[in-house]
Short mmCIF file of C-alpha atoms and ligand atoms in Angstrom, two decimals:
data_model
loop_
_atom_site.label_atom_id
_atom_site.label_comp_id
_atom_site.label_asym_id
_atom_site.label_seq_id
_atom_site.Cartn_x
_atom_site.Cartn_y
_atom_site.Cartn_z
CA MET A 1 0.00 0.00 0.00
CA PRO A 2 2.78 2.46 -0.88
CA HIS A 3 0.54 5.36 -1.95
CA ALA A 4 -2.03 5.24 0.83
CA SER A 5 -3.09 8.68 1.98
CA LEU A 6 -3.44 9.66 5.62
CA HIS A 7 -7.18 9.51 5.06
CA ASP A 8 -6.94 5.85 3.98
CA LEU A 9 -4.79 5.04 6.99
CA LYS A 10 -7.43 6.50 9.29
CA ASN A 11 -10.22 4.50 7.62
CA GLN A 12 -8.29 1.28 8.00
CA GLY A 13 -7.43 1.82 11.66
CA LEU A 14 -3.75 2.16 10.70
CA TYR A 15 -3.23 5.83 11.55
CA ARG A 16 -0.51 6.54 14.10
CA GLN A 17 -0.24 9.44 16.49
CA LEU A 18 2.12 10.54 19.24
CA LYS A 19 0.89 10.81 22.81
CA THR A 20 3.05 12.95 25.08
CA ILE A 21 3.60 11.64 28.60
CA THR A 22 4.39 14.17 31.31
CA SER A 23 5.72 11.85 34.02
CA GLU A 24 8.61 9.46 34.33
CA GLN A 25 8.45 6.01 32.74
CA GLY A 26 6.98 3.91 35.55
CA PRO A 27 4.07 1.53 36.13
CA GLU A 28 1.90 4.64 36.35
CA ILE A 29 2.23 7.48 33.83
CA ASP A 30 0.58 10.86 33.36
CA PHE A 31 -1.08 11.91 30.14
CA ASN A 32 -3.39 14.85 29.59
CA GLY A 33 -3.66 15.50 33.31
CA ARG A 34 -4.74 11.94 34.02
CA ARG A 35 -2.92 9.01 35.62
CA PHE A 36 -2.74 5.77 33.62
CA LEU A 37 -1.55 2.28 34.44
CA ASN A 38 1.26 1.54 32.04
CA PHE A 39 1.01 -1.85 30.32
CA SER A 40 2.93 -0.82 27.21
CA SER A 41 6.50 -0.38 28.34
CA ASN A 42 9.57 -2.47 27.57
CA ASN A 43 11.07 -1.18 30.81
CA TYR A 44 10.50 -4.73 32.11
CA LEU A 45 12.62 -4.51 35.24
CA GLY A 46 11.36 -1.04 36.09
CA LEU A 47 14.91 0.33 36.08
CA ALA A 48 14.38 3.33 33.76
CA ASN A 49 13.82 5.56 36.79
CA HIS A 50 15.76 3.60 39.42
CA PRO A 51 17.65 5.91 41.83
CA LEU A 52 21.00 4.17 41.19
CA LEU A 53 20.72 4.66 37.42
CA LYS A 54 19.70 8.29 37.87
CA LYS A 55 22.62 8.90 40.18
CA ALA A 56 25.08 7.25 37.80
CA ALA A 57 23.82 9.45 34.95
CA ILE A 58 24.07 12.62 37.04
CA ASP A 59 27.59 11.74 38.22
CA ALA A 60 28.65 11.09 34.61
CA ILE A 61 27.30 14.47 33.55
CA GLU A 62 29.29 16.12 36.34
CA LYS A 63 32.42 14.31 35.24
CA TYR A 64 32.09 14.23 31.41
CA GLY A 65 29.44 16.82 30.54
CA VAL A 66 26.40 16.14 28.42
CA GLY A 67 27.41 15.51 24.82
CA SER A 68 30.07 13.12 23.57
CA GLY A 69 31.13 15.57 20.87
CA ALA A 70 32.18 13.20 18.10
CA SER A 71 31.96 9.68 16.79
CA ARG A 72 33.83 6.97 18.71
CA LEU A 73 36.64 6.85 16.12
CA ILE A 74 37.29 10.59 16.29
CA THR A 75 37.30 11.95 19.87
CA GLY A 76 33.99 10.56 21.15
CA SER A 77 35.29 7.35 22.74
CA MET A 78 35.24 8.02 26.48
CA LEU A 79 36.32 5.88 29.40
CA VAL A 80 32.70 5.21 30.34
CA HIS A 81 32.03 3.67 26.89
CA GLN A 82 34.98 1.34 27.39
CA GLU A 83 33.84 0.44 30.90
CA LEU A 84 30.35 -0.35 29.66
CA GLU A 85 31.68 -2.52 26.82
CA ASP A 86 33.89 -4.45 29.24
CA LYS A 87 30.93 -4.93 31.58
CA ILE A 88 28.66 -6.14 28.76
CA ALA A 89 31.28 -8.66 27.60
CA LEU A 90 31.56 -9.92 31.18
CA PHE A 91 27.77 -10.05 31.61
CA LYS A 92 27.21 -11.88 28.33
CA GLY A 93 30.28 -14.11 28.68
CA THR A 94 31.90 -13.13 25.39
CA GLU A 95 35.41 -11.96 24.59
CA LYS A 96 34.34 -8.45 23.57
CA ALA A 97 31.38 -6.15 23.11
CA LEU A 98 30.78 -3.02 21.05
CA LEU A 99 28.27 -0.26 21.75
CA PHE A 100 25.85 1.02 19.15
CA ASN A 101 23.58 4.02 19.58
CA SER A 102 20.44 1.88 19.50
CA GLY A 103 19.28 -1.59 18.60
CA TYR A 104 18.09 -0.20 15.30
CA HIS A 105 21.58 1.16 14.58
CA ALA A 106 23.14 -2.16 15.56
CA ASN A 107 20.93 -4.23 13.28
CA ILE A 108 21.26 -2.02 10.21
CA GLY A 109 25.02 -1.79 10.75
CA VAL A 110 26.01 -5.31 11.76
CA ILE A 111 24.10 -7.39 9.23
CA PRO A 112 25.62 -5.58 6.18
CA SER A 113 29.05 -5.99 7.83
CA LEU A 114 28.59 -9.76 8.08
CA VAL A 115 27.04 -10.54 4.70
CA GLY A 116 26.85 -8.83 1.32
CA GLU A 117 26.07 -9.40 -2.31
CA GLY A 118 26.37 -13.09 -3.17
CA ASP A 119 25.69 -14.20 0.40
CA PHE A 120 22.52 -15.72 1.85
CA ILE A 121 20.37 -14.67 4.76
CA PHE A 122 17.71 -16.85 6.39
CA SER A 123 15.32 -14.67 8.34
CA ASP A 124 12.32 -15.61 10.51
CA GLU A 125 9.16 -14.04 9.08
CA LEU A 126 8.36 -12.34 12.41
CA ASN A 127 11.77 -10.72 12.87
CA HIS A 128 11.85 -7.11 14.06
CA ALA A 129 11.72 -4.30 11.46
CA SER A 130 15.31 -3.27 12.22
CA LEU A 131 16.52 -6.77 11.28
CA ILE A 132 14.51 -6.61 8.07
CA ASP A 133 16.08 -3.25 7.22
CA GLY A 134 19.53 -4.66 8.01
CA CYS A 135 18.87 -7.51 5.57
CA ARG A 136 17.79 -5.06 2.88
CA LEU A 137 20.87 -2.88 3.33
CA SER A 138 23.19 -5.88 3.16
CA LYS A 139 22.20 -6.75 -0.44
CA ALA A 140 22.51 -10.43 0.47
CA LYS A 141 19.74 -12.67 -0.88
CA THR A 142 17.21 -12.90 1.93
CA ASN A 143 15.19 -16.09 2.38
CA VAL A 144 12.30 -15.64 4.78
CA TYR A 145 11.32 -18.80 6.66
CA ARG A 146 7.95 -19.41 8.28
CA HIS A 147 7.89 -18.47 11.94
CA LYS A 148 10.07 -20.89 13.94
CA ASN A 149 9.53 -23.52 11.24
CA ALA A 150 12.70 -25.65 11.33
CA LYS A 151 11.61 -27.76 8.38
CA HIS A 152 11.17 -24.70 6.20
CA LEU A 153 14.49 -23.26 7.36
CA ASP A 154 16.20 -26.58 6.61
CA GLN A 155 14.65 -26.62 3.15
CA LEU A 156 15.76 -23.07 2.33
CA LEU A 157 19.28 -23.76 3.64
CA SER A 158 19.55 -26.93 1.57
CA ASN A 159 18.45 -24.99 -1.53
CA SER A 160 21.19 -22.38 -1.17
CA PRO A 161 24.31 -23.13 -3.23
CA PRO A 162 27.44 -24.50 -1.57
CA LEU A 163 30.13 -22.08 -0.41
CA LEU A 164 31.52 -20.53 -3.59
CA ASN A 165 32.93 -17.12 -2.90
CA PHE A 166 33.83 -17.18 0.76
CA ARG A 167 35.64 -13.94 1.46
CA GLY A 168 36.27 -14.15 5.16
CA GLY A 169 32.78 -12.84 5.95
CA TYR A 170 29.81 -15.06 6.75
CA ARG A 171 28.27 -16.78 3.77
CA ARG A 172 25.07 -18.07 5.25
CA LEU A 173 23.53 -16.14 8.08
CA ILE A 174 20.45 -17.22 10.03
CA ILE A 175 18.82 -14.25 11.72
CA THR A 176 16.25 -14.36 14.48
CA ASP A 177 14.78 -12.47 17.42
CA THR A 178 15.40 -14.60 20.52
CA VAL A 179 12.17 -13.27 22.06
CA PHE A 180 9.75 -12.16 19.35
CA SER A 181 8.83 -8.61 20.14
CA MET A 182 5.13 -8.67 19.28
CA ASP A 183 4.39 -12.28 20.31
CA GLY A 184 6.66 -12.89 23.27
CA ASP A 185 7.59 -16.41 22.17
CA LEU A 186 11.17 -17.72 22.11
CA CYS A 187 13.17 -18.89 19.10
CA ASP A 188 14.15 -22.58 19.11
CA LEU A 189 17.82 -21.85 19.53
CA PRO A 190 19.06 -25.48 19.89
CA VAL A 191 17.32 -26.44 16.62
CA ILE A 192 18.69 -23.36 14.84
CA LEU A 193 22.21 -24.20 16.01
CA GLU A 194 21.86 -27.77 14.73
CA LEU A 195 20.89 -26.45 11.32
CA ALA A 196 23.70 -23.88 11.40
CA GLU A 197 26.12 -26.74 12.03
CA LYS A 198 24.63 -28.90 9.30
CA TYR A 199 24.86 -26.15 6.68
CA ASN A 200 27.92 -24.29 7.92
CA ALA A 201 25.91 -21.15 8.63
CA HIS A 202 26.34 -18.47 11.26
CA VAL A 203 23.59 -17.18 13.50
CA PHE A 204 22.75 -13.57 14.36
CA LEU A 205 20.64 -13.33 17.51
CA ASP A 206 18.62 -10.28 18.53
CA GLU A 207 18.28 -10.41 22.33
CA ALA A 208 16.44 -7.05 22.54
CA HIS A 209 13.57 -8.37 24.66
CA ALA A 210 15.62 -11.06 26.39
CA THR A 211 18.54 -9.10 27.85
CA GLY A 212 18.00 -8.69 31.59
CA VAL A 213 14.90 -10.91 31.54
CA PHE A 214 15.71 -14.47 30.44
CA GLY A 215 18.28 -16.91 31.80
CA LYS A 216 19.23 -17.55 35.40
CA ARG A 217 21.25 -14.35 35.59
CA GLY A 218 19.27 -12.34 33.06
CA ARG A 219 21.83 -12.79 30.30
CA GLY A 220 19.23 -13.66 27.69
CA VAL A 221 17.84 -16.59 25.76
CA VAL A 222 21.34 -17.93 25.05
CA GLU A 223 21.68 -18.45 28.79
CA HIS A 224 18.07 -19.69 29.06
CA TYR A 225 18.89 -22.59 26.70
CA GLY A 226 22.27 -23.23 28.33
CA VAL A 227 24.08 -22.51 25.05
CA LYS A 228 27.75 -21.54 25.37
CA SER A 229 27.88 -17.73 25.39
CA ASP A 230 30.96 -17.68 23.18
CA HIS A 231 29.58 -20.26 20.75
CA PRO A 232 31.66 -19.83 17.59
CA ARG A 233 28.67 -19.70 15.25
CA ILE A 234 26.75 -17.04 17.18
CA VAL A 235 26.84 -13.25 16.97
CA GLN A 236 24.58 -11.57 19.56
CA MET A 237 23.09 -8.14 19.90
CA GLY A 238 20.77 -6.64 22.45
CA THR A 239 19.50 -3.26 23.49
CA LEU A 240 20.16 -1.25 26.64
CA GLY A 241 16.89 0.66 26.23
CA LYS A 242 14.43 -2.01 27.33
CA ALA A 243 14.93 -4.11 30.49
CA ILE A 244 18.32 -2.48 31.12
CA GLY A 245 16.44 0.80 31.52
CA SER A 246 18.83 3.17 29.73
CA PHE A 247 19.49 3.58 26.00
CA GLY A 248 21.85 2.26 23.35
CA ALA A 249 22.70 -1.25 22.27
CA TYR A 250 25.51 -3.77 22.09
CA VAL A 251 26.91 -6.41 19.83
CA CYS A 252 29.05 -9.08 21.47
CA GLY A 253 31.25 -11.93 20.32
CA SER A 254 34.89 -12.59 19.55
CA ALA A 255 37.60 -9.90 19.56
CA SER A 256 38.05 -10.32 15.82
CA LEU A 257 34.32 -9.80 15.21
CA ILE A 258 34.38 -6.55 17.21
CA GLU A 259 37.54 -5.40 15.42
CA TRP A 260 35.81 -6.06 12.10
CA LEU A 261 32.67 -4.13 13.12
CA ILE A 262 34.71 -1.11 14.29
CA ASN A 263 36.21 -1.01 10.82
CA LYS A 264 33.20 -1.89 8.69
CA SER A 265 29.94 -1.05 10.41
CA ARG A 266 28.68 2.24 8.98
CA SER A 267 26.10 2.86 11.70
CA PHE A 268 28.90 2.56 14.25
CA ILE A 269 31.45 4.67 12.37
CA TYR A 270 29.33 7.55 11.11
CA THR A 271 27.43 8.70 14.17
CA THR A 272 28.15 10.62 17.36
CA ALA A 273 28.95 8.43 20.36
CA LEU A 274 26.34 7.77 23.05
CA PRO A 275 26.13 10.56 25.65
CA PRO A 276 28.27 9.60 28.67
CA ALA A 277 25.29 9.79 31.07
CA VAL A 278 23.44 7.20 29.00
CA ALA A 279 26.43 4.85 29.02
CA ALA A 280 26.91 5.35 32.77
CA ALA A 281 23.26 4.49 33.45
CA GLY A 282 23.61 1.30 31.38
CA LEU A 283 26.71 0.39 33.36
CA ALA A 284 24.98 0.99 36.69
CA SER A 285 22.05 -1.13 35.56
CA LEU A 286 24.25 -4.10 34.66
CA HIS A 287 25.90 -3.88 38.09
CA LEU A 288 22.49 -3.77 39.74
CA ILE A 289 21.15 -6.74 37.77
CA ALA A 290 24.23 -8.80 38.62
CA GLU A 291 23.99 -8.03 42.33
CA ASP A 292 20.28 -7.95 42.96
CA PRO A 293 18.03 -10.59 41.36
CA SER A 294 14.89 -9.19 43.03
CA HIS A 295 13.88 -7.17 39.95
CA ARG A 296 13.81 -10.28 37.78
CA GLU A 297 12.07 -12.27 40.49
CA ASN A 298 9.33 -9.64 40.85
CA LEU A 299 8.86 -9.60 37.09
CA LEU A 300 8.53 -13.38 36.92
CA GLN A 301 5.99 -13.32 39.76
CA ASN A 302 3.96 -10.67 37.95
CA ILE A 303 4.04 -12.66 34.70
CA HIS A 304 2.75 -15.71 36.58
CA TYR A 305 0.06 -13.75 38.41
CA PHE A 306 -1.19 -12.00 35.27
CA ARG A 307 -1.27 -15.20 33.23
CA ASN A 308 -3.40 -16.88 35.91
CA GLY A 309 -5.64 -13.82 36.00
CA LEU A 310 -6.20 -13.94 32.25
CA LYS A 311 -7.14 -17.60 32.57
CA ARG A 312 -9.67 -16.75 35.27
CA ILE A 313 -11.41 -14.15 33.07
CA GLY A 314 -11.30 -16.39 29.99
CA TRP A 315 -8.86 -14.29 27.98
CA ASP A 316 -6.12 -16.88 27.86
CA ARG A 317 -7.67 -18.41 24.76
CA LEU A 318 -6.37 -15.42 22.79
CA LEU A 319 -2.91 -15.98 24.14
CA PRO A 320 -0.09 -18.11 22.76
CA LEU A 321 1.79 -20.09 25.40
CA SER A 322 4.72 -18.02 26.58
CA ILE A 323 6.82 -17.31 29.61
CA SER A 324 7.80 -13.80 28.62
CA PRO A 325 6.55 -10.44 29.94
CA ILE A 326 4.92 -9.81 26.54
CA PHE A 327 1.24 -10.75 26.41
CA PRO A 328 -0.20 -10.48 22.89
CA LEU A 329 -4.01 -10.66 22.94
CA ILE A 330 -4.57 -11.39 19.27
CA LEU A 331 -7.87 -10.02 18.03
CA GLY A 332 -7.28 -10.03 14.27
CA ASP A 333 -8.99 -6.94 12.92
CA ALA A 334 -7.12 -3.62 13.14
CA LEU A 335 -10.18 -1.40 13.73
CA LYS A 336 -11.59 -3.72 16.41
CA THR A 337 -8.22 -3.79 18.10
CA MET A 338 -7.99 -0.01 18.16
CA THR A 339 -11.55 0.25 19.49
CA LEU A 340 -10.72 -2.07 22.39
CA SER A 341 -7.43 -0.31 23.01
CA GLN A 342 -9.38 2.96 23.24
CA ALA A 343 -11.92 1.35 25.60
CA LEU A 344 -9.08 0.30 27.91
CA PHE A 345 -7.59 3.76 27.62
CA ASP A 346 -10.90 5.25 28.77
CA LYS A 347 -10.62 3.04 31.86
CA GLY A 348 -7.15 4.38 32.59
CA ILE A 349 -5.23 1.40 31.20
CA TRP A 350 -2.46 2.18 28.73
CA ALA A 351 -2.29 -0.90 26.48
CA HIS A 352 -1.31 -0.37 22.90
CA GLY A 353 -3.03 -1.87 19.91
CA ILE A 354 -0.48 -3.24 17.44
CA ARG A 355 -1.41 -3.28 13.76
CA PRO A 356 0.10 -3.95 10.35
CA PRO A 357 2.75 -3.37 9.16
CA THR A 358 4.21 -4.02 12.63
CA VAL A 359 2.41 -7.41 12.64
CA PRO A 360 1.02 -9.44 9.68
CA GLN A 361 -2.43 -8.63 8.26
CA GLY A 362 -5.25 -10.15 10.29
CA THR A 363 -3.20 -10.50 13.48
CA SER A 364 -3.78 -7.12 15.08
CA ARG A 365 -3.53 -7.35 18.82
CA LEU A 366 -3.47 -5.70 22.18
CA ARG A 367 0.10 -6.06 23.38
CA LEU A 368 0.36 -5.89 27.17
CA THR A 369 3.70 -5.97 28.93
CA MET A 370 4.52 -6.68 32.54
CA MET A 371 6.99 -4.75 34.67
CA ALA A 372 8.76 -5.76 37.87
CA THR A 373 7.34 -2.63 39.49
CA HIS A 374 3.67 -3.37 38.82
CA THR A 375 1.88 -4.08 42.09
CA LYS A 376 -0.82 -6.74 42.48
CA HIS A 377 -3.28 -3.88 42.63
CA HIS A 378 -2.09 -2.62 39.21
CA LEU A 379 -2.44 -6.09 37.72
CA ASP A 380 -5.91 -6.60 39.23
CA ARG A 381 -7.12 -3.27 37.89
CA CYS A 382 -5.94 -4.20 34.42
CA LEU A 383 -7.63 -7.61 34.61
CA GLU A 384 -10.88 -5.98 35.77
CA ALA A 385 -10.76 -3.53 32.86
CA LEU A 386 -10.17 -6.36 30.39
CA GLU A 387 -13.05 -8.35 31.84
CA GLU A 388 -15.41 -5.42 31.30
CA LEU A 389 -14.52 -5.02 27.61
CA PRO A 390 -17.27 -5.63 25.05
CA LEU A 391 -15.77 -8.75 23.52
CA GLU A 392 -18.76 -10.40 21.77
CA GLY A 393 -17.67 -12.94 19.23
CA LEU A 394 -14.07 -12.79 20.25
CA LYS A 395 -13.78 -14.94 23.35
C1 PLP B 1 13.25 -2.65 20.16
C2 PLP B 1 13.94 -3.65 19.27
C3 PLP B 1 15.06 -3.29 18.53
C4 PLP B 1 15.54 -1.88 18.48
O1 PLP B 1 16.21 -1.54 19.63
P1 PLP B 1 16.29 0.01 20.05
O2 PLP B 1 17.41 0.06 21.01
O3 PLP B 1 14.96 0.36 20.60
O4 PLP B 1 16.59 0.76 18.77
C5 PLP B 1 15.69 -4.26 17.81
N1 PLP B 1 15.24 -5.53 17.77
C6 PLP B 1 14.14 -5.91 18.46
C7 PLP B 1 13.69 -7.31 18.40
C8 PLP B 1 13.45 -4.97 19.22
O5 PLP B 1 12.35 -5.33 19.86
#
């Protein structure tokens, strides 16, 4: 629908609009002079306004000022960037890590650094938009496999020609979210690694929604599955803007991978470095997560409580089985979804409707997310509001 007018978008329930929040990013937010319960944040651990992160940011401003002044390769590479990269590598259990200014930057920069014309990408159909854009920019031939369908992935891999023009980069690259951002389900990492072995492919993992949440120590889905963190076939990225509570992103892997990205990744090279306060907050968050598991524990309890609540009110039928803080209530129709999202909004519940092109046609949904800092009272109020929705024909 490349030539759709704004008018068409409105008629189809696809029109998008900004809503300006006037409070901090917590379980309750202020909009238009009214308090809302926030069920639309990726701030899963509730750390975005944690006192320790705020203090770290303020201290960094006192020490380094506000702006970083240049790209990392010019004069923008500050001690705090280095400290954060070392901490990420330690946290993720890899040799090295490299900061990017956001997950979007990382994905559009790393993928074209790993594969190019003549190479082959195998991409899950529900991968995040930034991965899709990274594939496009790479000019590699992109094969899209059906969501988590190992048979289809195997078939596409077996159809790709044998290694002909290996140039030291990766020839076959399987790309997947580890936690799918709009569905909350996990990729089948062990199966993907088996296929990568069978076809001599590498694997690029997007841990955006997993970092800080999954695995015994919050290191992500790689840890959740007990896969070696420095597995030679895996390149990992994740963002610092979601559960970590700050901003920016990382790629981690071997020292030679990081050296390569510093030299080749355009979205790393040609942009001003992260502000020092942002890096310092990310660093403080990783320290906090390592030392204090209570944030993750609270989140897991809330996930459990909310899932049981949905079952009680009969909404679980709309829900795929998942253990993540992302609850997609799939309604199908975009207009219906936006009507219900508005109805919740009227009840003081902030729960976004998600529509195409973010999700496939016919799978529009209310996407609710849990935070460690939601109280039982918050969760109960949300469940009550859902129960009161006019849902004829849906449940
Ligand atoms: C949010 C997200 C990104 C982008 O990360 P930002 O740091 O917000 O730019 C990338 N991949 C996935 C799967 C995401 O959900």
